[in-house]
């Protein structure tokens, strides 16, 4: 399966771009803290989708999709923390985007399990 054809991968790439943009406004004191952690978690989502798709077996693909789900939850948590610290305004779009990606990932996992 070509990961670049998957809508969930495309959406995850879009979310990484958005997260890089919003995290660039974080305080410089967070460059090696919250900024870096959030960016790494965000990048991990499409990266693990791609790696899993390249593995060639549904079992391995599912494993990497679960890793993507974990990274997605991590990024969502870090965005909530950034909001509470006052680093982000009430940007609901990114959280909505992550929720959409979560639904797509869980749907893809269910599809692959029932194949």
C-alpha atoms as one frame of an Amber mdcrd trajectory, in Angstrom:
protein
   0.000   0.000   0.000   1.390   3.392  -0.983   1.184   5.597   2.091   1.132
   8.751  -0.037  -2.292   7.697  -1.357  -3.805   7.424   2.136  -5.999  10.350
   3.162  -5.025   9.822   6.809  -1.339  10.238   5.902  -2.111  13.416   3.932
  -4.112  14.843   6.840  -1.322  13.958   9.266   1.219  15.759   7.059  -1.057
  18.819   7.044  -1.276  18.714  10.848   2.530  18.586  11.140   2.774  21.721
   9.013   0.199  23.488  11.178   1.874  22.373  14.421   5.241  23.693  13.222
   3.590  27.039  12.457   1.795  27.401  15.786   4.723  26.135  17.861   7.069
  28.678  16.276   5.325  31.279  18.458   6.152  29.410  21.688   8.655  31.121
  24.003  12.313  30.558  23.157  12.732  28.912  26.573  10.592  26.037  25.246
  12.695  25.326  22.142  14.219  22.203  23.727  11.148  21.453  25.815   7.533
  21.594  24.780   8.227  22.869  21.249  10.572  20.005  20.424   8.386  17.355
  22.077   5.257  18.535  20.282   6.998  18.623  16.929   8.493  15.162  17.394
   5.127  13.685  18.376   3.452  15.341  15.383   6.104  14.133  12.920   5.827
  10.625  14.343   2.194  10.270  13.228   2.640  10.329   9.417   6.096   8.759
   9.724   4.702   5.655  11.417   1.826   5.454   8.941   4.414   5.457   6.138
   6.675   2.921   7.833   3.800   0.575   8.585   2.440   0.768   5.047   5.887
  -0.100   3.694   6.238  -3.212   5.843   4.084  -5.335   3.572   1.886  -7.108
   6.104  -1.380  -5.981   7.639  -0.220  -7.133  11.082   2.842  -4.898  10.981
   0.867  -2.032   9.458  -1.642  -2.237  12.315   1.229  -2.189  14.833   2.588
   1.051  13.355  -0.897   2.574  13.177  -1.200   2.005  16.924   2.126   3.783
  17.403   0.704   6.668  15.334  -2.329   6.768  17.634  -0.034   7.016  20.649
   1.937   9.849  19.092  -1.304  11.591  18.190  -2.478  11.412  21.815   0.902
  12.767  22.910   0.656  15.727  20.511  -2.909  16.451  21.595  -1.841  16.448
  25.249   1.041  18.811  24.533  -1.261  21.205  22.667  -3.597  21.255  25.669
  -0.619  21.969  27.949   0.545  24.775  25.632  -2.940  26.307  25.766  -3.010
  26.156  29.556   0.397  27.820  29.702  -0.914  30.615  27.501   1.271  29.746
  24.500  -1.732  29.180  22.229  -5.010  30.960  21.812  -8.266  29.103  21.513
  -7.178  27.325  18.331  -9.740  24.532  18.117  -8.871  23.775  14.503  -5.714
  21.823  15.311  -7.456  19.755  17.992 -10.343  19.080  15.596  -7.829  18.042
  12.956  -6.170  15.624  15.376  -9.556  14.156  16.326 -10.324  13.583  12.647
  -6.976  11.844  12.180  -7.665   9.674  15.242 -11.009   8.580  13.769  -9.353
   7.822  10.439  -6.600   5.793  12.100  -9.043   3.751  14.179 -11.178   3.179
  11.084  -8.159   1.983   9.106  -7.128  -0.328  11.945 -10.635  -1.843  12.075
 -10.645  -2.270   8.304  -7.265  -4.038   8.311  -8.246  -6.292  11.229 -11.449
  -7.386   9.483  -9.858  -7.948   6.084
